[in-house]
Each structure stands twice: as C-alpha cells, then as structure tokens.
Amino acid sequence: MTQNNRTDVVIVGGGPVGMLLAAELRLAGTSVVLLEQLPERSPHSKAFGLHARSLESLDRRGLLERFRDGARSWNNGHFAGLDVWVDFSLLDSSHGYALLSEQARTEELLEAHAIESGADIRRRHTVTAIEQDADGVTVGVTGPDGSYELRAEYAVGCDGARSLVRKAAGIEYPGSGGRVTARLGDVVLADRENAPMGMERTARGLLFCVPLDDRYHRVATFDFGPDKKNPEESLTLDELTASMREIWGTDYGAHDARWLSWFTDSARQADRYRAGRLLLAGDAAHIHFPVGGQGLNLGLQDALNLGWKLAAQIHGWAPPGLLDTYDAERQPPARRVLENTRAQIALMNPDPDVTPLRELLESLMRVDAANRHIAEMLSGVNVHYDLSAGEDVHPLVGKFAPDLPVRVGDNDTRLAELLRGGKAVLLDLAGSAETATAYRDWSAAVADATRVTFVVATGKEESALAAVLVRPDGYVAWATDRDAEPERVREGLAAALRTWFGKS
C-alpha cells in the first residue's frame, strides 16, 4: 500500500528526546510526524533520573507536577562512586534535587504531552531510507499497512547511537572507549537486606546497587578488564551473577531478571549536528558512559534548543544563521559531559594507584564551593551559551533565566509560567519607555509580532534588573539594568530582537 504524506518535520525515533521535540515543534505551530519502529514503549529504563536543569525546563512548559506526582527525589548524587556525596541542595536553583523518574515513565509522560500537542505519532513504522534535496527530505517508511514515502521540509534523527539519519546525512561519529564493560540487570535479590546501597569499589571492579521498588533492584557491575563479549550477543543472568561474584564476592541470590543489558564506556560525538535538512539530537548526536545520570537530560536540552529554531526556519522568519546556532550551542555541553564521564571512569578504576587520587578529590568535595561546582556540572545548571555581540554585555545574557516572581496587573505569577506558551518573553520590570519603544518599532516591522510576548510587570523582589528578553528555551537573549543609558537600552534590545526573532 502506498501513502502520500507531507509534513513540516519528520522525527525518527520515539524516545524521550523525540517526544519532547515533537511537542516543542507543535507548540511552535509546525506539523510533525514521529516515526517509531517499536509497537509500544519499552518498559525498561537505562536512565532513571531528572536533574535540576531538566526540572526547571519542565516547569517552563507546565509539566513539572506530572513528573513529581508520586516520584521520589534525592538531594544527593554520586560522582565516580566517591564516598562524599554531591550535594544538589547547594545549587542556585528552585529545583536543587534530582527526581527519580525512570526513562520508561519519562517517555510515557512526554509521549502523552506530544499527543496532547497534536503530534502525529506512528508506531510500528520503520524508516528504510532517507534522502534530502534542495527543497526537502524524502523518507521511505514501512508500516503495518505496507510501504510509503513521507515528504518533509526537515528530518531530525532521535534514533540513537546507530542513527540511520546520521548515516544518511554523512555525519561522522568519532570517539573512543570500549575498555570498560558494564553488565546491568533489574533483578530480585534473595538476600535483599544485606545488599549494598549505591556504588562500591573493590580491587576487581565496581558494583552499583539500588532498589527500584519493593521487589526489584537495579544491579550493575563494571569490569575494567579487556572485553571478550561479542557486541551482537545479549547478556545472560548467569553472566551478570558471575560478574557480581567476581567483583563483590556474592551475587546476593539474584534471580527473576526482568531486564538485562550490557554496554561499554564508548564515548562518541557527532562532528556536526546538522547537514542541510537533516539534524541530530540525543544519542544520535552523542553517547557516553551513563555515570551521573546526564545522558537523557542532555538530550532533552537538545530538543528544547532545537524546537523553536527549526519552527522559525519553517515559518520563514528565522534570522540568518539561527538554525546553525543549534549546533554551535549544543556541541560544547555534550563535549563537557563526555569529558566528565571519562574522568569518572578514570577515578572508578580499581587500580590501587588511583585510590590516592580519589581520596584527594573526596577531600575537595567536602568544600562547598568544589561540591557545588560538581553539582552544577552534573545537573547541567552551569550551561550557558556565548551570545555576546559586543562589549559590556549584561551578565545574564546566555544564561538560563532565573524564575523571577512578578506581578502582572492584579495577578502574581512567575517567569516560568509566562514561558509556558512556548514563545519568547520580553519582560519589562521598570515600565521603561525605551524598552516599549524598541519593542513597538520591531513589532511594527515584522509580519507576526506574537512570536515575542511583551509583558509589563513589577518585580516582587528588589532587583537592579529593568528588562529581560528570554528565548523560548529559557535562555536570556538580552537584559538591562535600571541604571543603563536609554540609548543603549533601545539599541541593544532592537539588535537582540532582530538577531533572534527576525526583522520581517
């Protein structure tokens, strides 16, 4: 059976990143078809935590309470399995914690959000070919009713480390690794009461063990010896328990495995996230050893960064080079995650020569400033983009906008709530004539000024901040203080509006 289909964007891959991207594109008014070859969501979860930056972003889409409902949170996390915990409460964030949200649950909630947003989610649809030309992308698909072609302006690969989209785009995926083998299982432990909690290091490797519920534990072993396993083979329960006994001396009577998996410390990053009309996000763009719970969170930020920019390109108002800023902004955070996961692997090595280095780092982590630095790194709250366009740039520019409590008319609200429509927000806290004039002049020149919401408000807290322009992804494009020169305010805001939201 042949179908003729057209859409603005095709997303290949229905994991959490693909689902969030689909919702972001729909929020921006573009049509989206998401193709996923699996008939239903996998019940298994390699990732099971959401960090502060993800929680802040979910709040800005009105999704946070869905994720927090019934979920546990942690104020602490680990870095390389060191005995001193990372203290997330030190973060300068309204969400200084990590939320236990297994990947399967995260995907379920984001799929519901994508469907509510109007995305066309097609399960059991396998992509067989992708070709781009000057005018768009043609995607070959095999579905339950046969084969068909889908035509789109752009396609985004959220299809994992073996991404078909990346290969079709001719994008290289360089990296390193394959020296450490991790064996993972969700198992029942007969000796549950004596099982360790967290990560334990021995002379033969590492064991990670945490309870998932009243019955199952997540157990993982990390073997630093040479890998002899065929990459195409599946892990068996016998292999996992043998590894547990080798590293820890006992397998705690592990049985009834509901999921088994294995992976190595392979770390790879696409050398570019865009080739013409084909783009990458999530694991298709970067993979790393899953320590610190950073991978899924990194991918969600890819989706939030890309969605509004790709929609702007499709709607025809994107300023020159806007879509290319996706690659420029999201490559550096991924590189830093790959670097810190490699550092953690080095620190986890059971070689006794590494132990003094671990002890030194533990002593540093007892210092709040050092602990906060690592907490910011793992949670992603230290991510900022280089958006400077000259000298004397406001310190907020390029950073994630703080969740300012404000009063609009007779109503108390927060900046997070003002961003829930998925549009940029220009927040005027000083009733500035210069801010209003710059916005009025810009809005008069563009076809649709609603791409930026202008809000006049009063701050509920004392602040030098007079006005701030926040992108749909929550990052500050421009800001000014109350003592700024009027001419500089007008010129700076006018330039920022044109740079990020077009001039026609």
Coordinates of C-alpha atoms in Angstrom, one line a residue:
M1 CA 0.0 0.0 0.0
T2 CA 1.4 3.4 -1.0
Q3 CA 0.6 6.6 1.0
N4 CA 1.3 10.2 0.0
N5 CA 2.2 12.1 3.1
R6 CA 3.5 15.6 3.7
T7 CA 4.6 17.3 6.9
D8 CA 6.9 20.0 8.0
V9 CA 9.2 17.8 10.1
V10 CA 9.8 14.1 10.4
I11 CA 11.3 12.9 13.7
V12 CA 12.9 9.4 13.6
G13 CA 12.9 7.8 17.0
G14 CA 10.2 7.9 19.7
G15 CA 12.3 8.0 22.9
P16 CA 12.0 10.9 25.4
V17 CA 14.1 13.3 23.2
G18 CA 12.0 12.6 20.1
M19 CA 8.7 13.0 22.0
L20 CA 9.8 16.3 23.6
L21 CA 11.0 17.7 20.3
A22 CA 7.7 16.7 18.7
A23 CA 5.8 18.6 21.4
E24 CA 8.1 21.7 21.0
L25 CA 7.5 21.8 17.3
R26 CA 3.8 21.6 17.7
L27 CA 3.8 24.3 20.3
A28 CA 5.5 26.5 17.7
G29 CA 2.8 25.7 15.1
T30 CA 4.6 23.2 12.8
S31 CA 3.2 19.9 11.7
V32 CA 5.2 16.8 12.9
V33 CA 5.2 13.1 12.2
L34 CA 7.2 11.0 14.6
L35 CA 8.2 7.5 13.3
E36 CA 9.0 4.8 15.8
Q37 CA 9.6 1.2 14.8
L38 CA 8.6 -0.3 18.2
P39 CA 5.0 -1.2 18.7
E40 CA 4.9 0.2 22.2
R41 CA 7.2 1.8 24.8
S42 CA 9.9 -0.3 26.3
P43 CA 9.2 -1.0 30.0
H44 CA 12.9 -1.0 30.7
S45 CA 14.9 2.1 31.8
K46 CA 18.6 2.7 31.4
A47 CA 18.2 6.2 32.7
F48 CA 16.1 6.9 35.8
G49 CA 16.8 10.5 37.0
L50 CA 16.0 14.0 36.0
H51 CA 18.4 16.8 37.0
A52 CA 17.7 20.4 38.0
R53 CA 18.0 21.9 34.5
S54 CA 15.5 19.4 33.1
L55 CA 13.1 20.1 36.0
E56 CA 13.5 23.9 35.5
S57 CA 12.6 23.4 31.8
L58 CA 9.7 21.1 32.5
D59 CA 8.3 23.8 34.9
R60 CA 8.5 26.3 32.0
R61 CA 6.2 24.0 30.0
G62 CA 3.8 23.3 32.8
L63 CA 4.8 19.6 33.0
L64 CA 6.7 19.5 36.3
E65 CA 3.9 18.5 38.6
R66 CA 3.1 15.5 36.3
F67 CA 6.7 14.3 36.8
R68 CA 6.8 15.0 40.5
D69 CA 3.5 13.2 41.2
G70 CA 4.3 10.2 43.3
A71 CA 8.1 10.4 42.4
R72 CA 10.9 10.3 44.9
S73 CA 13.6 13.0 44.9
W74 CA 17.2 13.0 46.1
N75 CA 19.2 15.9 47.4
N76 CA 22.4 14.0 46.8
G77 CA 24.1 12.2 44.0
H78 CA 27.4 10.5 43.3
F79 CA 30.5 11.4 41.3
A80 CA 32.6 8.4 40.3
G81 CA 31.2 6.4 43.2
L82 CA 33.2 8.6 45.7
D83 CA 32.2 8.3 49.4
V84 CA 31.5 12.0 49.6
W85 CA 28.1 12.8 48.1
V86 CA 27.4 15.5 45.6
D87 CA 25.0 18.0 47.3
F88 CA 22.4 19.2 44.9
S89 CA 20.8 21.5 47.6
L90 CA 23.8 23.8 47.0
L91 CA 22.6 24.6 43.5
D92 CA 21.3 28.1 42.8
S93 CA 18.0 26.7 41.5
S94 CA 14.4 26.4 42.7
H95 CA 14.9 22.7 42.0
G96 CA 18.0 21.7 43.9
Y97 CA 17.4 18.0 43.8
A98 CA 17.3 15.0 41.4
L99 CA 14.0 13.4 40.6
L100 CA 13.6 9.6 40.3
S101 CA 11.8 9.3 37.0
E102 CA 12.6 6.1 35.2
Q103 CA 13.1 6.5 31.5
A104 CA 10.0 4.5 30.7
R105 CA 7.9 6.8 32.8
T106 CA 9.6 9.9 31.4
E107 CA 8.9 8.6 27.9
E108 CA 5.3 7.9 28.8
L109 CA 4.7 11.4 30.1
L110 CA 6.4 13.1 27.2
E111 CA 4.5 10.9 24.7
A112 CA 1.2 12.0 26.3
H113 CA 2.4 15.6 26.1
A114 CA 3.3 15.2 22.4
I115 CA -0.1 13.7 21.6
E116 CA -1.9 16.4 23.5
S117 CA 0.1 18.9 21.5
G118 CA -1.2 17.4 18.2
A119 CA 1.9 15.5 17.0
D120 CA 1.3 12.5 14.7
I121 CA 2.9 9.6 16.5
R122 CA 3.2 6.5 14.3
R123 CA 4.4 3.3 16.0
R124 CA 5.4 0.2 14.0
H125 CA 6.7 2.5 11.3
T126 CA 10.3 1.7 10.3
V127 CA 12.4 4.1 8.3
T128 CA 14.1 2.4 5.5
A129 CA 15.7 5.3 3.5
I130 CA 16.3 9.0 3.8
E131 CA 17.2 11.3 1.0
Q132 CA 17.4 15.1 1.0
D133 CA 17.4 17.6 -1.8
A134 CA 17.3 21.4 -2.1
D135 CA 13.6 21.5 -1.4
G136 CA 13.1 18.9 1.4
V137 CA 13.5 15.4 2.6
T138 CA 12.0 12.1 1.4
V139 CA 11.7 9.4 4.0
G140 CA 11.0 5.8 3.0
V141 CA 8.8 4.0 5.6
T142 CA 7.5 0.5 6.1
G143 CA 4.4 0.5 8.3
P144 CA 1.7 -2.0 9.3
D145 CA -0.2 -1.4 6.0
G146 CA 2.9 -1.5 3.8
S147 CA 5.5 0.9 2.4
Y148 CA 5.1 4.5 1.7
E149 CA 7.1 7.8 1.3
L150 CA 6.8 10.7 3.6
R151 CA 7.9 14.2 2.4
A152 CA 9.0 16.9 4.8
E153 CA 11.0 20.1 4.9
Y154 CA 13.4 18.7 7.5
A155 CA 14.1 15.4 9.3
V156 CA 15.6 15.0 12.8
G157 CA 17.3 11.9 14.0
C158 CA 16.5 11.0 17.5
D159 CA 17.2 7.4 16.7
G160 CA 20.1 6.5 18.9
A161 CA 23.7 5.7 18.6
R162 CA 23.3 3.7 15.4
S163 CA 21.3 6.5 13.9
L164 CA 20.1 6.0 10.3
V165 CA 19.6 9.7 9.9
R166 CA 23.2 10.4 10.9
K167 CA 24.4 7.9 8.4
A168 CA 22.2 9.3 5.6
A169 CA 23.5 12.8 6.4
G170 CA 27.1 11.6 6.1
I171 CA 27.9 12.9 9.6
E172 CA 30.9 11.4 11.3
Y173 CA 30.7 10.0 14.8
P174 CA 34.2 9.9 16.2
G175 CA 35.0 8.8 19.7
S176 CA 36.8 6.4 21.9
G177 CA 36.2 3.7 24.5
G178 CA 35.4 0.0 24.7
R179 CA 37.8 -0.5 27.6
V180 CA 35.2 -1.0 30.4
T181 CA 32.3 -3.4 30.3
A182 CA 29.1 -2.7 32.3
R183 CA 26.6 -5.5 32.9
L184 CA 23.2 -4.4 34.1
G185 CA 20.2 -6.1 35.4
D186 CA 16.9 -5.4 37.1
V187 CA 16.7 -8.4 39.4
V188 CA 15.2 -9.8 42.6
L189 CA 17.8 -10.3 45.3
A190 CA 17.2 -13.2 47.7
D191 CA 19.5 -11.5 50.2
R192 CA 17.9 -8.1 49.8
E193 CA 18.6 -6.9 53.4
N194 CA 22.3 -7.2 53.1
A195 CA 22.7 -5.7 49.6
P196 CA 24.9 -2.6 49.4
M197 CA 23.4 0.8 48.5
G198 CA 24.9 2.9 45.8
M199 CA 28.3 2.3 44.2
E200 CA 31.0 0.1 45.8
R201 CA 34.6 -0.2 44.6
T202 CA 36.7 -3.3 45.0
A203 CA 40.1 -4.4 43.8
R204 CA 38.4 -6.2 40.9
G205 CA 35.9 -3.6 39.7
L206 CA 32.7 -1.8 40.8
L207 CA 29.2 -2.8 41.9
F208 CA 26.2 -0.5 41.6
C209 CA 23.1 -1.5 43.5
V210 CA 19.9 0.5 44.3
P211 CA 16.3 -0.6 45.0
L212 CA 13.9 0.3 42.3
D213 CA 10.7 -0.8 44.2
D214 CA 9.7 -3.2 46.9
R215 CA 10.8 -6.2 44.8
Y216 CA 13.5 -5.3 42.2
H217 CA 17.0 -3.9 42.4
R218 CA 19.0 -2.3 39.7
V219 CA 22.4 -4.0 39.8
A220 CA 25.3 -3.2 37.5
T221 CA 28.9 -4.4 37.5
F222 CA 31.8 -2.5 35.9
D223 CA 34.7 -4.6 34.7
F224 CA 37.9 -2.9 33.8
G225 CA 39.4 -6.0 32.2
P226 CA 39.6 -6.5 28.4
D227 CA 36.2 -7.1 26.9
K228 CA 35.7 -10.5 25.2
K229 CA 32.0 -10.3 24.6
N230 CA 30.5 -10.3 21.1
P231 CA 28.7 -7.0 20.6
E232 CA 25.8 -8.8 19.0
E233 CA 25.2 -11.1 21.9
S234 CA 22.7 -10.4 24.7
L235 CA 23.6 -10.5 28.4
T236 CA 22.5 -13.6 30.4
L237 CA 21.7 -13.7 34.1
D238 CA 24.5 -16.2 34.6
E239 CA 27.0 -13.7 33.1
L240 CA 25.7 -11.0 35.4
T241 CA 25.8 -13.1 38.6
A242 CA 29.3 -14.4 37.7
S243 CA 30.4 -10.8 37.4
M244 CA 28.8 -9.9 40.7
R245 CA 30.7 -12.8 42.4
E246 CA 33.9 -11.8 40.8
I247 CA 33.7 -8.2 41.8
W248 CA 31.8 -8.4 45.1
G249 CA 32.2 -12.0 46.3
T250 CA 28.5 -12.8 46.2
D251 CA 25.5 -12.4 43.9
Y252 CA 23.0 -11.9 46.7
G253 CA 20.9 -14.7 45.2
A254 CA 20.0 -12.6 42.2
H255 CA 17.1 -14.1 40.2
D256 CA 14.0 -13.4 38.1
A257 CA 15.7 -10.8 35.9
R258 CA 13.1 -8.7 34.1
W259 CA 15.7 -6.8 32.1
L260 CA 19.4 -7.5 31.2
S261 CA 21.7 -5.3 29.2
W262 CA 25.3 -4.5 28.7
F263 CA 27.4 -1.7 27.3
T264 CA 30.9 -0.3 27.2
D265 CA 32.5 3.1 28.0
S266 CA 32.2 4.1 24.4
A267 CA 32.1 7.9 24.1
R268 CA 31.2 9.5 20.8
Q269 CA 30.0 12.8 19.5
A270 CA 28.8 13.7 16.0
D271 CA 31.2 16.2 14.4
R272 CA 28.2 18.3 13.5
Y273 CA 24.5 18.2 14.4
R274 CA 23.2 19.4 11.0
A275 CA 23.8 18.6 7.4
G276 CA 21.5 20.5 5.3
R277 CA 17.9 19.5 6.1
L278 CA 19.0 16.6 8.4
L279 CA 19.6 17.2 12.1
L280 CA 20.5 15.1 15.1
A281 CA 19.5 15.2 18.8
G282 CA 20.1 13.0 21.8
D283 CA 22.1 9.8 21.5
A284 CA 22.2 10.2 17.7
A285 CA 24.4 13.2 18.4
H286 CA 26.3 12.0 21.5
I287 CA 26.8 8.9 23.7
H288 CA 28.8 8.4 26.8
F289 CA 29.1 6.1 29.8
P290 CA 26.0 6.6 31.9
V291 CA 27.5 7.8 35.1
G292 CA 26.0 10.8 36.9
G293 CA 22.6 10.4 35.1
Q294 CA 23.5 13.0 32.5
G295 CA 22.6 11.5 29.1
L296 CA 18.8 11.7 28.9
N297 CA 19.0 15.2 30.5
L298 CA 21.5 16.3 27.8
G299 CA 19.2 15.1 25.1
L300 CA 16.1 16.9 26.5
Q301 CA 18.0 20.2 26.3
D302 CA 18.9 19.4 22.7
A303 CA 15.2 19.2 21.9
L304 CA 14.3 22.4 23.8
N305 CA 17.1 24.3 22.0
L306 CA 16.2 22.9 18.5
G307 CA 12.4 23.0 18.5
W308 CA 11.8 26.8 18.3
K309 CA 14.7 27.4 15.9
L310 CA 13.6 24.8 13.5
A311 CA 10.0 26.0 13.7
A312 CA 11.2 29.6 12.9
Q313 CA 13.1 28.3 9.9
I314 CA 10.0 26.6 8.6
H315 CA 7.7 29.6 9.3
G316 CA 10.1 31.7 7.3
W317 CA 11.0 34.3 9.9
A318 CA 14.3 32.8 11.2
P319 CA 17.1 35.4 11.0
P320 CA 20.2 34.3 9.0
G321 CA 22.1 31.6 10.8
L322 CA 19.6 30.9 13.5
L323 CA 19.3 27.2 12.8
D324 CA 23.1 26.9 12.8
T325 CA 23.2 28.2 16.4
Y326 CA 21.7 24.8 17.4
D327 CA 25.0 23.1 16.5
A328 CA 27.1 25.9 17.9
E329 CA 25.3 26.0 21.3
R330 CA 24.7 22.3 21.9
Q331 CA 28.1 20.9 20.9
P332 CA 30.0 22.3 23.9
P333 CA 27.7 21.0 26.6
A334 CA 28.0 17.5 25.1
R335 CA 31.7 17.7 25.0
R336 CA 31.9 18.6 28.6
V337 CA 29.7 15.7 29.6
L338 CA 31.9 13.3 27.6
E339 CA 34.9 14.8 29.4
N340 CA 33.5 14.4 32.9
T341 CA 32.2 10.9 32.3
R342 CA 35.7 9.9 31.1
A343 CA 37.1 11.5 34.2
Q344 CA 34.7 9.5 36.4
I345 CA 35.7 6.2 34.6
A346 CA 39.4 7.0 35.4
L347 CA 38.5 7.6 39.0
M348 CA 36.5 4.4 39.2
N349 CA 39.3 2.2 38.1
P350 CA 40.1 -0.4 40.8
D351 CA 43.8 0.0 40.3
P352 CA 45.2 0.9 43.8
D353 CA 47.3 3.7 42.3
V354 CA 44.0 5.5 41.7
T355 CA 43.0 5.4 45.3
P356 CA 45.0 8.4 46.5
L357 CA 43.5 10.5 43.7
R358 CA 40.0 9.5 44.9
E359 CA 40.9 10.4 48.4
L360 CA 42.2 13.8 47.3
L361 CA 39.1 14.6 45.3
E362 CA 36.9 13.5 48.3
S363 CA 38.7 16.0 50.5
L364 CA 38.0 18.7 47.9
M365 CA 34.3 17.8 47.7
R366 CA 33.9 18.5 51.4
V367 CA 34.5 22.1 50.5
D368 CA 31.1 23.6 49.5
A369 CA 32.5 25.6 46.5
A370 CA 34.0 22.4 45.0
N371 CA 31.0 20.3 45.7
R372 CA 28.7 23.0 44.2
H373 CA 30.9 23.0 41.0
I374 CA 30.4 19.3 40.5
A375 CA 26.7 19.6 41.3
E376 CA 26.3 22.3 38.7
M377 CA 28.2 20.2 36.2
L378 CA 26.2 17.0 36.7
S379 CA 22.8 18.8 36.8
G380 CA 23.5 21.0 33.8
V381 CA 22.8 24.3 35.5
N382 CA 26.3 25.6 34.6
V383 CA 25.4 25.5 30.9
H384 CA 25.4 28.9 29.3
Y385 CA 25.7 30.0 25.7
D386 CA 28.1 32.5 24.3
L387 CA 25.5 35.1 22.9
S388 CA 27.7 38.1 23.4
A389 CA 27.5 40.6 20.5
G390 CA 30.0 43.1 21.7
E391 CA 31.3 44.7 24.8
D392 CA 29.5 45.5 28.1
V393 CA 27.1 42.5 27.8
H394 CA 24.8 42.0 30.7
P395 CA 25.9 39.1 32.9
L396 CA 22.6 37.3 32.5
V397 CA 22.9 37.0 28.7
G398 CA 23.4 33.4 27.6
K399 CA 22.4 32.0 31.0
F400 CA 19.2 30.3 31.9
A401 CA 16.8 32.9 33.1
P402 CA 16.0 32.9 36.8
D403 CA 12.4 32.1 37.7
L404 CA 11.5 35.7 38.7
P405 CA 8.4 36.2 40.8
V406 CA 6.5 39.1 39.3
R407 CA 3.1 40.8 39.5
V408 CA 1.3 41.3 36.2
G409 CA -1.8 43.5 36.6
D410 CA -3.6 42.1 39.7
N411 CA -2.0 38.6 39.4
D412 CA 1.1 37.2 41.0
T413 CA 3.0 34.9 38.6
R414 CA 6.5 33.6 37.8
L415 CA 8.6 33.9 34.6
A416 CA 8.3 30.1 34.3
E417 CA 4.6 30.5 33.9
L418 CA 5.0 33.2 31.3
L419 CA 7.1 30.9 29.1
R420 CA 4.5 28.0 29.0
G421 CA 3.2 29.1 25.7
G422 CA 6.5 28.3 24.1
K423 CA 7.1 31.8 22.9
A424 CA 9.9 34.3 23.7
V425 CA 9.1 36.7 26.5
L426 CA 10.2 40.3 26.8
L427 CA 9.7 41.2 30.5
D428 CA 9.7 44.9 31.4
L429 CA 10.1 45.3 35.1
A430 CA 10.7 49.1 35.1
G431 CA 7.9 50.4 32.8
S432 CA 10.7 51.7 30.6
A433 CA 9.8 53.9 27.6
E434 CA 13.0 52.8 25.9
T435 CA 12.0 49.1 26.2
A436 CA 8.5 49.8 24.9
T437 CA 9.7 51.9 22.0
A438 CA 12.2 49.3 20.9
Y439 CA 9.6 46.6 21.0
R440 CA 7.0 48.7 19.3
D441 CA 9.4 49.5 16.4
W442 CA 10.3 45.9 16.0
S443 CA 6.7 44.6 16.1
A444 CA 5.7 47.2 13.5
A445 CA 8.3 45.8 11.1
V446 CA 7.5 42.1 11.4
A447 CA 4.6 40.1 10.0
D448 CA 3.8 38.4 13.3
A449 CA 4.9 40.1 16.5
T450 CA 3.3 37.4 18.6
R451 CA 6.5 35.4 18.3
V452 CA 7.6 37.5 21.3
T453 CA 5.2 38.2 24.2
F454 CA 5.7 41.6 25.7
V455 CA 4.8 41.7 29.4
V456 CA 4.9 44.7 31.7
A457 CA 5.3 43.6 35.3
T458 CA 6.6 44.6 38.7
G459 CA 9.1 42.5 40.5
K460 CA 8.2 41.1 43.8
E461 CA 11.8 41.3 45.0
E462 CA 14.2 44.2 45.0
S463 CA 16.4 43.9 41.8
A464 CA 18.5 46.1 39.6
L465 CA 17.1 44.3 36.6
A466 CA 15.0 46.5 34.4
A467 CA 14.1 44.2 31.5
V468 CA 15.0 40.8 30.1
L469 CA 14.3 39.1 26.8
V470 CA 14.0 35.3 27.2
R471 CA 14.1 32.8 24.4
P472 CA 11.5 30.0 24.2
D473 CA 14.1 27.6 25.6
G474 CA 14.5 29.7 28.7
Y475 CA 17.9 31.3 28.0
V476 CA 18.4 35.1 28.2
A477 CA 19.0 36.8 24.8
W478 CA 19.2 40.3 26.2
A479 CA 18.9 42.1 29.6
T480 CA 19.4 45.5 31.0
D481 CA 19.6 47.1 34.5
R482 CA 17.8 50.2 35.7
D483 CA 20.8 52.4 35.5
A484 CA 21.6 51.7 31.9
E485 CA 21.8 54.6 29.4
P486 CA 18.5 55.0 27.5
E487 CA 20.1 54.9 24.1
R488 CA 22.0 51.8 24.9
V489 CA 18.7 50.1 26.0
R490 CA 16.9 50.9 22.8
E491 CA 19.8 49.9 20.5
G492 CA 20.6 46.7 22.5
L493 CA 17.0 45.5 22.6
A494 CA 16.4 46.3 18.9
A495 CA 19.5 44.4 17.9
A496 CA 18.6 41.4 20.1
L497 CA 15.0 41.2 18.7
R498 CA 16.3 41.3 15.1
T499 CA 19.1 38.8 15.8
W500 CA 16.9 36.2 17.5
F501 CA 13.4 36.8 16.2
G502 CA 13.8 38.3 12.8
K503 CA 13.1 41.7 11.2
S504 CA 10.3 40.9 8.8

